[in-house]
XYZ file of N, CA and C in Angstrom:
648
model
N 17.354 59.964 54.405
C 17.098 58.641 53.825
C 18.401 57.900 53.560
N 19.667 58.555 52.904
C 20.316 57.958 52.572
C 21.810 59.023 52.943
N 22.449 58.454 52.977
C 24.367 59.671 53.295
C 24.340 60.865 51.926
N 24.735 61.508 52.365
C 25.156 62.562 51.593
C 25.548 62.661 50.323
N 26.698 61.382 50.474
C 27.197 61.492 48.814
C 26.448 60.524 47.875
N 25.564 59.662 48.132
C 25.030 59.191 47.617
C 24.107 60.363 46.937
N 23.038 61.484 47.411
C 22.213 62.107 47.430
C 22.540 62.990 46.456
N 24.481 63.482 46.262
C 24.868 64.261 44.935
C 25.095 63.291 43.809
N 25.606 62.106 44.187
C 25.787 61.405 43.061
C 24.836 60.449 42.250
N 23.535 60.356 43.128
C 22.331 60.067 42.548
C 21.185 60.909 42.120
N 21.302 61.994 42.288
C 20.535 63.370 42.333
C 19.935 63.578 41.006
N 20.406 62.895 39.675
C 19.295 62.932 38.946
C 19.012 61.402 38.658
N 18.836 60.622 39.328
C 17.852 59.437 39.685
C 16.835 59.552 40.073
N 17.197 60.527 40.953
C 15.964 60.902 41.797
C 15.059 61.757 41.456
N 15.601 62.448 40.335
C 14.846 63.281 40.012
C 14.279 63.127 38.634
N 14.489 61.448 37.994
C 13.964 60.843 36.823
C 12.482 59.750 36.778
N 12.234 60.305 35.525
C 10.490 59.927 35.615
C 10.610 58.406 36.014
N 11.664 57.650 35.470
C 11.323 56.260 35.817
C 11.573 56.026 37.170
N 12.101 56.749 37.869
C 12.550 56.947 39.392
C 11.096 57.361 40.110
N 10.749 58.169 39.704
C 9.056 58.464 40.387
C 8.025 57.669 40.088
N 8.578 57.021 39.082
C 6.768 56.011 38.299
C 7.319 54.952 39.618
N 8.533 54.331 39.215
C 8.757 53.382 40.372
C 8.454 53.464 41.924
N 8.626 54.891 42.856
C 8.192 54.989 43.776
C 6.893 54.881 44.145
N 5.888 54.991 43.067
C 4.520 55.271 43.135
C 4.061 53.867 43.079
N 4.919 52.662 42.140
C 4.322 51.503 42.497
C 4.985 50.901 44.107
N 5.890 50.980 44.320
C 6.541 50.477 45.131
C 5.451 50.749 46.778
N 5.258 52.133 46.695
C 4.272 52.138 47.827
C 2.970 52.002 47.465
N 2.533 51.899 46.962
C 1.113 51.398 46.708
C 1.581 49.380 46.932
N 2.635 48.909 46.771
C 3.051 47.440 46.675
C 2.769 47.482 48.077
N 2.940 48.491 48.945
C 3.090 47.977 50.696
C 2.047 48.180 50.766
N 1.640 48.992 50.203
C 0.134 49.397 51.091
C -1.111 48.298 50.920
N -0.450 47.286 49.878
C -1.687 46.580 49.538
C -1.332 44.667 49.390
N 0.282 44.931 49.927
C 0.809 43.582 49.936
C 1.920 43.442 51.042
N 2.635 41.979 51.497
C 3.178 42.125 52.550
C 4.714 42.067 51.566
N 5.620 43.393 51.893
C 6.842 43.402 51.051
C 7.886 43.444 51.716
N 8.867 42.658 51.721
C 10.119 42.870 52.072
C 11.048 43.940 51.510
N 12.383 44.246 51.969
C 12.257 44.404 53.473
C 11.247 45.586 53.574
N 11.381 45.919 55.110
C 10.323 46.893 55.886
C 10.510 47.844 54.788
N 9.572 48.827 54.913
C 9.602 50.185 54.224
C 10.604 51.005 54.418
N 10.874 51.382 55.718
C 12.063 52.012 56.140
C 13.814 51.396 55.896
N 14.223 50.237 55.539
C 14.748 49.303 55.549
C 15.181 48.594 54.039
N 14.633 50.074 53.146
C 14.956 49.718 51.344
C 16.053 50.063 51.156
N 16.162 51.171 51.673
C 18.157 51.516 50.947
C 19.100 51.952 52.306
N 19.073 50.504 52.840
C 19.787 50.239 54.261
C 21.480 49.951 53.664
N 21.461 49.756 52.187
C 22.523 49.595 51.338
C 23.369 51.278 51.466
N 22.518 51.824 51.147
C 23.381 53.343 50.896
C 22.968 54.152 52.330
N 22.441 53.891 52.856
C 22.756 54.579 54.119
C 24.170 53.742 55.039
N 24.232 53.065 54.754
C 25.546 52.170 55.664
C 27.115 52.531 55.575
N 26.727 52.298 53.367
C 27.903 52.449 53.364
C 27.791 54.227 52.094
N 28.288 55.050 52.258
C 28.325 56.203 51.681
C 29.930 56.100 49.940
N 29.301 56.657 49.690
C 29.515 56.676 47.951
C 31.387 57.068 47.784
N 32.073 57.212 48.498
C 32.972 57.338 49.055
C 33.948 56.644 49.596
N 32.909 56.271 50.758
C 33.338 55.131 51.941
C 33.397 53.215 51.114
N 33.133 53.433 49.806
C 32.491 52.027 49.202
C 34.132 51.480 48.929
N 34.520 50.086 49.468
C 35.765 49.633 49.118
C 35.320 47.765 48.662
N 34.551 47.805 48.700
C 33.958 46.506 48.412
C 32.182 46.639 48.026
N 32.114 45.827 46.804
C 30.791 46.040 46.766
C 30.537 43.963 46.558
N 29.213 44.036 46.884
C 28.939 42.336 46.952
C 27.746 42.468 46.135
N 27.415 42.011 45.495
C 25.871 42.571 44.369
C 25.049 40.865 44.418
N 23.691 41.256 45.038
C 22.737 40.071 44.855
C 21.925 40.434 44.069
N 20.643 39.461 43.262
C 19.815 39.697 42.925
C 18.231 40.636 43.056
N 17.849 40.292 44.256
C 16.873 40.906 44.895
C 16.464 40.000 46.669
N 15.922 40.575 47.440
C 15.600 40.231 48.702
C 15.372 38.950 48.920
N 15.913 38.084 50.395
C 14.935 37.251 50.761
C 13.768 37.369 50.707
N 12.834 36.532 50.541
C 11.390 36.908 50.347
C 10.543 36.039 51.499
N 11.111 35.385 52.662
C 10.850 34.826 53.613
C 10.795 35.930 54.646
N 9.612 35.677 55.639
C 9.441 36.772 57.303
C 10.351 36.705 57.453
N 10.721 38.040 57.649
C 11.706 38.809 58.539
C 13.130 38.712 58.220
N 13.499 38.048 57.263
C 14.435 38.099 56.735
C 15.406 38.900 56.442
N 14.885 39.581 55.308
C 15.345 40.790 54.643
C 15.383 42.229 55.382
N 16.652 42.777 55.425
C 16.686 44.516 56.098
C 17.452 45.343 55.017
N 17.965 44.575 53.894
C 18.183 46.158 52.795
C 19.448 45.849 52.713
N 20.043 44.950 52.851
C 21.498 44.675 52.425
C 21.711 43.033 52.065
N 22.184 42.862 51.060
C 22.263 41.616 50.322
C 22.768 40.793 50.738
N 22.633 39.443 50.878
C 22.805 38.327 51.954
C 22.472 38.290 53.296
N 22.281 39.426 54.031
C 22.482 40.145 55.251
C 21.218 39.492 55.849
N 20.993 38.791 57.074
C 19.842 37.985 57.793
C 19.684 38.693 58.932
N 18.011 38.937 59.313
C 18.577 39.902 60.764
C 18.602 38.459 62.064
N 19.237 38.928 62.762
C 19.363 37.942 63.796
C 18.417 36.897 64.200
N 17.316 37.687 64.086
C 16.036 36.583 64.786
C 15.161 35.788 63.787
N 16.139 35.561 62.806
C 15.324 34.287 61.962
C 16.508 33.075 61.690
N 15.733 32.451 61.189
C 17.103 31.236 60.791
C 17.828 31.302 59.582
N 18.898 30.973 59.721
C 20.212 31.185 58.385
C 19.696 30.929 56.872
N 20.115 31.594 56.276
C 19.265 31.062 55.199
C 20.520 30.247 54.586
N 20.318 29.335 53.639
C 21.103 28.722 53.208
C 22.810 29.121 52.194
N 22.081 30.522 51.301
C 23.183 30.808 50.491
C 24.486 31.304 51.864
N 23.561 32.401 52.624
C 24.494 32.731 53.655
C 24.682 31.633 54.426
N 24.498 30.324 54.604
C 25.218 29.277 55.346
C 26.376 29.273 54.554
N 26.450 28.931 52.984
C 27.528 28.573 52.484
C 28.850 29.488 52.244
N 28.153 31.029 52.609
C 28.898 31.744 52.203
C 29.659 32.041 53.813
N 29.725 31.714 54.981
C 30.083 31.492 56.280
C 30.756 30.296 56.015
N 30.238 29.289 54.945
C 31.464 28.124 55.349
C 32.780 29.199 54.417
N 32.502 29.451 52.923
C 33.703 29.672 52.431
C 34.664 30.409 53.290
N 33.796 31.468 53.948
C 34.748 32.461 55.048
C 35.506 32.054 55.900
N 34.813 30.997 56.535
C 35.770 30.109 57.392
C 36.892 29.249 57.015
N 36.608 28.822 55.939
C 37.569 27.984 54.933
C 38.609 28.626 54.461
N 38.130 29.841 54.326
C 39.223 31.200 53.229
C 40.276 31.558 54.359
N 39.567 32.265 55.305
C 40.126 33.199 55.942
C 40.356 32.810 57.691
N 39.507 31.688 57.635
C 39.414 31.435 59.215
C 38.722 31.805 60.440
N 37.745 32.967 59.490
C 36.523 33.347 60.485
C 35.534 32.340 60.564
N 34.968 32.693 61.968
C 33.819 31.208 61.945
C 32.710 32.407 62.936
N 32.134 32.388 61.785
C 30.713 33.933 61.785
C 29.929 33.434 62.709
N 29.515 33.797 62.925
C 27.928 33.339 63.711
C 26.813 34.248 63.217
N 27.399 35.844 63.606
C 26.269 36.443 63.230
C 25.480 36.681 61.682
N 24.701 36.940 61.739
C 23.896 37.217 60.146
C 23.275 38.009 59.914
N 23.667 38.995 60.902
C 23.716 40.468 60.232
C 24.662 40.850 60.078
N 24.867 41.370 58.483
C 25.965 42.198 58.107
C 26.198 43.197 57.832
N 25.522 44.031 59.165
C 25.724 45.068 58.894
C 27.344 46.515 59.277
N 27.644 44.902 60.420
C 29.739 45.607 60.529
C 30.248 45.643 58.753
N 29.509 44.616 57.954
C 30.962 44.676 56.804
C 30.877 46.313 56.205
N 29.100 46.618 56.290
C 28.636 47.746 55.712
C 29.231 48.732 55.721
N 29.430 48.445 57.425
C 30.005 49.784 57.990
C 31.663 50.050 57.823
N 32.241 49.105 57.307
C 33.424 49.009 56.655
C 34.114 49.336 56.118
N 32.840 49.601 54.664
C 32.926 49.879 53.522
C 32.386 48.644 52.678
N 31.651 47.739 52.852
C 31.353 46.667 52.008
C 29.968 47.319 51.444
N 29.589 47.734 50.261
C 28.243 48.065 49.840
C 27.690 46.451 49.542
N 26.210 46.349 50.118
C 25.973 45.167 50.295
C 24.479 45.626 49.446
N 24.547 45.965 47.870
C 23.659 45.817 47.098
C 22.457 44.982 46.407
N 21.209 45.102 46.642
C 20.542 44.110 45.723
C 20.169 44.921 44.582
N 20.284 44.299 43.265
C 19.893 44.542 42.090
C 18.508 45.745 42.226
N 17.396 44.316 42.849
C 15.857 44.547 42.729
C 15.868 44.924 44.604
N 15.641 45.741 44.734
C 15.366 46.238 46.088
C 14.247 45.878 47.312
N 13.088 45.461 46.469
C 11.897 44.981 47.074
C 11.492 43.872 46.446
N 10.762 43.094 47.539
C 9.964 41.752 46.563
C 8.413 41.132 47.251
N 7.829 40.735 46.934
C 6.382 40.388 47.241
C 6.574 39.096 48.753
N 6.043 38.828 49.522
C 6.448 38.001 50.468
C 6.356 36.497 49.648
N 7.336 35.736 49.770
C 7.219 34.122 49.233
C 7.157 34.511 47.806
N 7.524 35.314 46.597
C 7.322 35.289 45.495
C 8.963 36.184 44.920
N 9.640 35.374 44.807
C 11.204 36.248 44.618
C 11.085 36.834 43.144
N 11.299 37.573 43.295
C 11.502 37.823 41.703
C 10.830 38.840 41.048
N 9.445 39.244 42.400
C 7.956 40.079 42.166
C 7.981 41.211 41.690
N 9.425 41.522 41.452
C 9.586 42.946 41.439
C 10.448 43.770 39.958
N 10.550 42.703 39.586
C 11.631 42.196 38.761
C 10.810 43.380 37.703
N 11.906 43.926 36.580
C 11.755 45.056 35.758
C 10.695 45.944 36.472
N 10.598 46.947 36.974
C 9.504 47.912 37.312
C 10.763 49.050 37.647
N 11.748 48.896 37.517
C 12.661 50.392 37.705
C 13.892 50.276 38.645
N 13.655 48.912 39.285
C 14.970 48.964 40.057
C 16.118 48.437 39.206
N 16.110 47.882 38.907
C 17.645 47.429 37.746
C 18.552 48.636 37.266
N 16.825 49.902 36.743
C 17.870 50.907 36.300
C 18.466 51.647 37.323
N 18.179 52.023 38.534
C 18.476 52.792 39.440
C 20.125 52.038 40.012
N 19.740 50.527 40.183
C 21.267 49.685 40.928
C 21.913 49.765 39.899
N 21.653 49.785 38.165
C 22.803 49.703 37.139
C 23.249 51.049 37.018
N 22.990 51.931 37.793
C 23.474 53.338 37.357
C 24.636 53.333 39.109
N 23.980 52.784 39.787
C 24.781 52.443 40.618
C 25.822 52.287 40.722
N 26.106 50.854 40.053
C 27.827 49.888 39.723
C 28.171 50.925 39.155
N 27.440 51.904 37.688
C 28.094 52.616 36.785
C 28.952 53.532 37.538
N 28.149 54.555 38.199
C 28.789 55.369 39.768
C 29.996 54.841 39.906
N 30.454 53.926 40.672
C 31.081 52.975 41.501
C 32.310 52.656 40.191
N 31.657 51.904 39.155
C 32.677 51.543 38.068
C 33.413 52.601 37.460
N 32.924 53.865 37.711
C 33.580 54.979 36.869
C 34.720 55.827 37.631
N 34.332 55.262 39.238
C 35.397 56.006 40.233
C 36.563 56.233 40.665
N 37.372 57.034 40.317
C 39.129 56.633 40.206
C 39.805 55.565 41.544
N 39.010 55.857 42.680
C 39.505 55.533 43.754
C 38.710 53.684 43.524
N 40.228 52.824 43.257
C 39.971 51.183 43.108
C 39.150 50.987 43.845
N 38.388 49.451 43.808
C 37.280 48.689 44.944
C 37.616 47.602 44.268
N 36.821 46.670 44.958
C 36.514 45.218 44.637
C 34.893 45.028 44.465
N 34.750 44.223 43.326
C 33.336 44.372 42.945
C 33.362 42.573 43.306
N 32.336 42.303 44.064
C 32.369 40.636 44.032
C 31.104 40.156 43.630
N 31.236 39.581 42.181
C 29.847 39.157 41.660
C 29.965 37.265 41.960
N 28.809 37.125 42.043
C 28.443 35.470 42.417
C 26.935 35.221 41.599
N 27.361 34.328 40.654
C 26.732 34.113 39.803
C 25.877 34.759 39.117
N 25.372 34.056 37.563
C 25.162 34.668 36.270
C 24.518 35.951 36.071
N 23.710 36.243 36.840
C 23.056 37.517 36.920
C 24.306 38.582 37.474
N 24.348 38.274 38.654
C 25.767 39.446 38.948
C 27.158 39.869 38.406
N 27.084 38.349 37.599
C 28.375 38.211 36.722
C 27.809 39.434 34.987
N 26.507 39.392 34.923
C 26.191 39.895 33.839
C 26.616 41.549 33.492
N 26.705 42.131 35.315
C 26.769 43.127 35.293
C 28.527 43.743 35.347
N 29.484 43.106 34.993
C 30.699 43.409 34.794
C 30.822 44.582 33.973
N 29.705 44.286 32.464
C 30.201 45.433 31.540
C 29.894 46.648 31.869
N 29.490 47.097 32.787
C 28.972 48.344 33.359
C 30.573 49.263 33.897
N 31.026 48.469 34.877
C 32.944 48.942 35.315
C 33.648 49.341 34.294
N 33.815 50.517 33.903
C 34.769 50.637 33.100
C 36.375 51.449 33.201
N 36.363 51.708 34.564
C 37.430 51.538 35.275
C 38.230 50.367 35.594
N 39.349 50.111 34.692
C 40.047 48.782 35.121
C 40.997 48.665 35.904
N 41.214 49.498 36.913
C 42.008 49.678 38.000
C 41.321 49.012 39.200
N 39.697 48.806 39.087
C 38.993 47.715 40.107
C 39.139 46.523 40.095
N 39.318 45.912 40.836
C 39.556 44.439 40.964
C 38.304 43.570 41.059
N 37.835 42.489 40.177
C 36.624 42.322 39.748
C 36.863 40.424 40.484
N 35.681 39.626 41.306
C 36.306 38.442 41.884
C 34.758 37.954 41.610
N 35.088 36.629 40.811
C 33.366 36.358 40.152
C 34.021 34.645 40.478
N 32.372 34.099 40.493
C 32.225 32.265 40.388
C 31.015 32.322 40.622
N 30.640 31.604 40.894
C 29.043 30.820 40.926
C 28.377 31.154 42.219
N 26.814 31.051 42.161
C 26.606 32.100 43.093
C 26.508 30.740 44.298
N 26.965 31.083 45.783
C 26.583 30.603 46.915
C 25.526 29.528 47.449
N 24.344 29.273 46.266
C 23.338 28.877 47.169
C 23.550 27.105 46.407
N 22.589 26.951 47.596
C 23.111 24.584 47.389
C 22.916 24.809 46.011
N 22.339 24.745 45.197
C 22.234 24.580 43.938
C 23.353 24.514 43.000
N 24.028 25.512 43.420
C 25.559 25.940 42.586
C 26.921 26.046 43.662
N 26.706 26.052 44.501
C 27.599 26.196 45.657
C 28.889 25.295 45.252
N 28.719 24.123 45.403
C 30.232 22.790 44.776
C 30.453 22.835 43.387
N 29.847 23.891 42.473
C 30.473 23.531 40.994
C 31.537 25.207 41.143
N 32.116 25.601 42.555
C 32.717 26.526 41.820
C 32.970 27.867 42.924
N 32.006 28.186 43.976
C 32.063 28.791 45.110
C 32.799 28.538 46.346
N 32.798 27.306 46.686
C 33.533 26.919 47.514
C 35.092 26.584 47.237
N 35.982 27.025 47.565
C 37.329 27.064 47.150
C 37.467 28.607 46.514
N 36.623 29.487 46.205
C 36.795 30.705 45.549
C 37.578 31.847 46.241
N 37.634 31.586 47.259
C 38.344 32.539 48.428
C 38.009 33.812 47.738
N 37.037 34.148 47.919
C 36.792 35.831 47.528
C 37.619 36.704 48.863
N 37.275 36.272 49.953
C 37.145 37.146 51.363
C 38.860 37.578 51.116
N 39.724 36.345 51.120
C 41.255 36.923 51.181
C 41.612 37.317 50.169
N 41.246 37.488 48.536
C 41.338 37.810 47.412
C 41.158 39.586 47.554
N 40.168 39.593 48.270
C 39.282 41.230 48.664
C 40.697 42.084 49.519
N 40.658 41.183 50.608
C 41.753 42.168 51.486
C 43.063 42.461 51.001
N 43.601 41.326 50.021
C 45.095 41.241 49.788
C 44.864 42.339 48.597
N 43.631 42.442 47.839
C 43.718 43.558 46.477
C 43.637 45.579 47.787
N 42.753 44.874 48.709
C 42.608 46.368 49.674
C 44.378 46.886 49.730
N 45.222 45.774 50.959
C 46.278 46.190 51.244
C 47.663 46.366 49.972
N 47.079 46.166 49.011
C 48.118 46.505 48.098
C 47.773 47.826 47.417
N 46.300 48.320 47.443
C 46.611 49.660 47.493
C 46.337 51.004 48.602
N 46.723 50.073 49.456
C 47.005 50.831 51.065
C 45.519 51.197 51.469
N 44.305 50.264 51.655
C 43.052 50.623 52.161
C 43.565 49.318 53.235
N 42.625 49.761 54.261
C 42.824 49.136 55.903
C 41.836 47.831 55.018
N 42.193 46.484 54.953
C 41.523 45.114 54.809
C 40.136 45.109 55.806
N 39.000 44.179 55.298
C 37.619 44.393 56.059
C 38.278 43.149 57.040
N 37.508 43.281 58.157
C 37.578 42.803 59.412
C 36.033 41.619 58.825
N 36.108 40.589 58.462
C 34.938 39.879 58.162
C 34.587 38.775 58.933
């Protein structure tokens, strides 16, 4: 299901009651509603990038909730639908920052990188964002960052807006380099995202402590 080190370092998640009550709704949610992403396609986050391999983490809220959208990694669009908007803006900043001019919208090279491309809430009801909201995933992704925040070996945690920004106090390793503003989508995008240069902020904190910069 998921890499190895995830499997020791989550191993009593998995083996906690709120961890099983949650699985039991979660599939009974497919079996009786249309849920993003696919079934197979929930923790496309920790199979990508391994507990180890994590040098960047990007933390969203929970799934597109539009067809076909969503495959298990946050922002991440699979090819054969249309852009969604936050990831339009977040392709302009890249281009603006760093000088890449993306096309694709799957992200699943950054994954493979090392970019953990986390959602909070893992699953969501089709057209209803949010459907999923308290039933057990919060605790499972906040034990997550905790993982991640407690790990000697630095990262970059990149939160984009208030919800992701909420989850700072969790890091309590301050040797990580933490890169926050407003989250991406039209709504908030010009009070604060654009001009944020996360992308070259990320690589220049990588190569100063000798990790190979993401190729984005």
């Amino acid at each position: 299901m998921i890499n190895k080190g995830w499997d020791i370092v989550l191993k009593d998640e998995f083996e906690a009651p709120y961890f099983n009550k949650l699985g039991v709704f979660v599939k009974n949610e497919y079996r009786n509603k249309i849920i993003f992403p696919e079934y197979k396609d929930i923790f496309n986050a920790l199979r990508y990038t391994d507990f180890d391999d994590v040098k960047v983490v990007i933390l969203g809220q929970d799934p597109y909730h539009g067809t076909g959208e969503a495959h298990g990694l946050s922002f991440s669009v699979r090819e054969d639908v249309p852009m969604t908007p936050s990831l339009r803006n977040i392709f302009k900043e890249l281009k603006d920052d760093v000088g890449v001019d993306r096309t694709h919208k799957n992200l699943t090279d950054w994954a493979k990188q090392g970019v953990l491309l986390l959602n909070s809430i893992m699953t969501v009801v089709k057209d209803k964002p949010l459907s999923h909201k308290e039933k057990g995933w919060e605790i499972f992704t906040d034990h997550i960052i905790e993982k991640l925040g407690a790990r000697e070996k630095p990262m970059v945690f990149i939160f984009w807006g208030s919800y992701a920004r909420s989850k700072k106090e969790l890091i309590k390793n301050k040797n990580h380099k933490i890169i926050e503003s407003v989250h991406p989508s039209p709504l908030s995008s010009a009070r604060g995202f654009f001009g944020s240069k996360p992308f070259s902020k990320t690589n220049v904190f990588l190569e100063t402590i000798g990790e190979k910069p993401i190729e984005w």
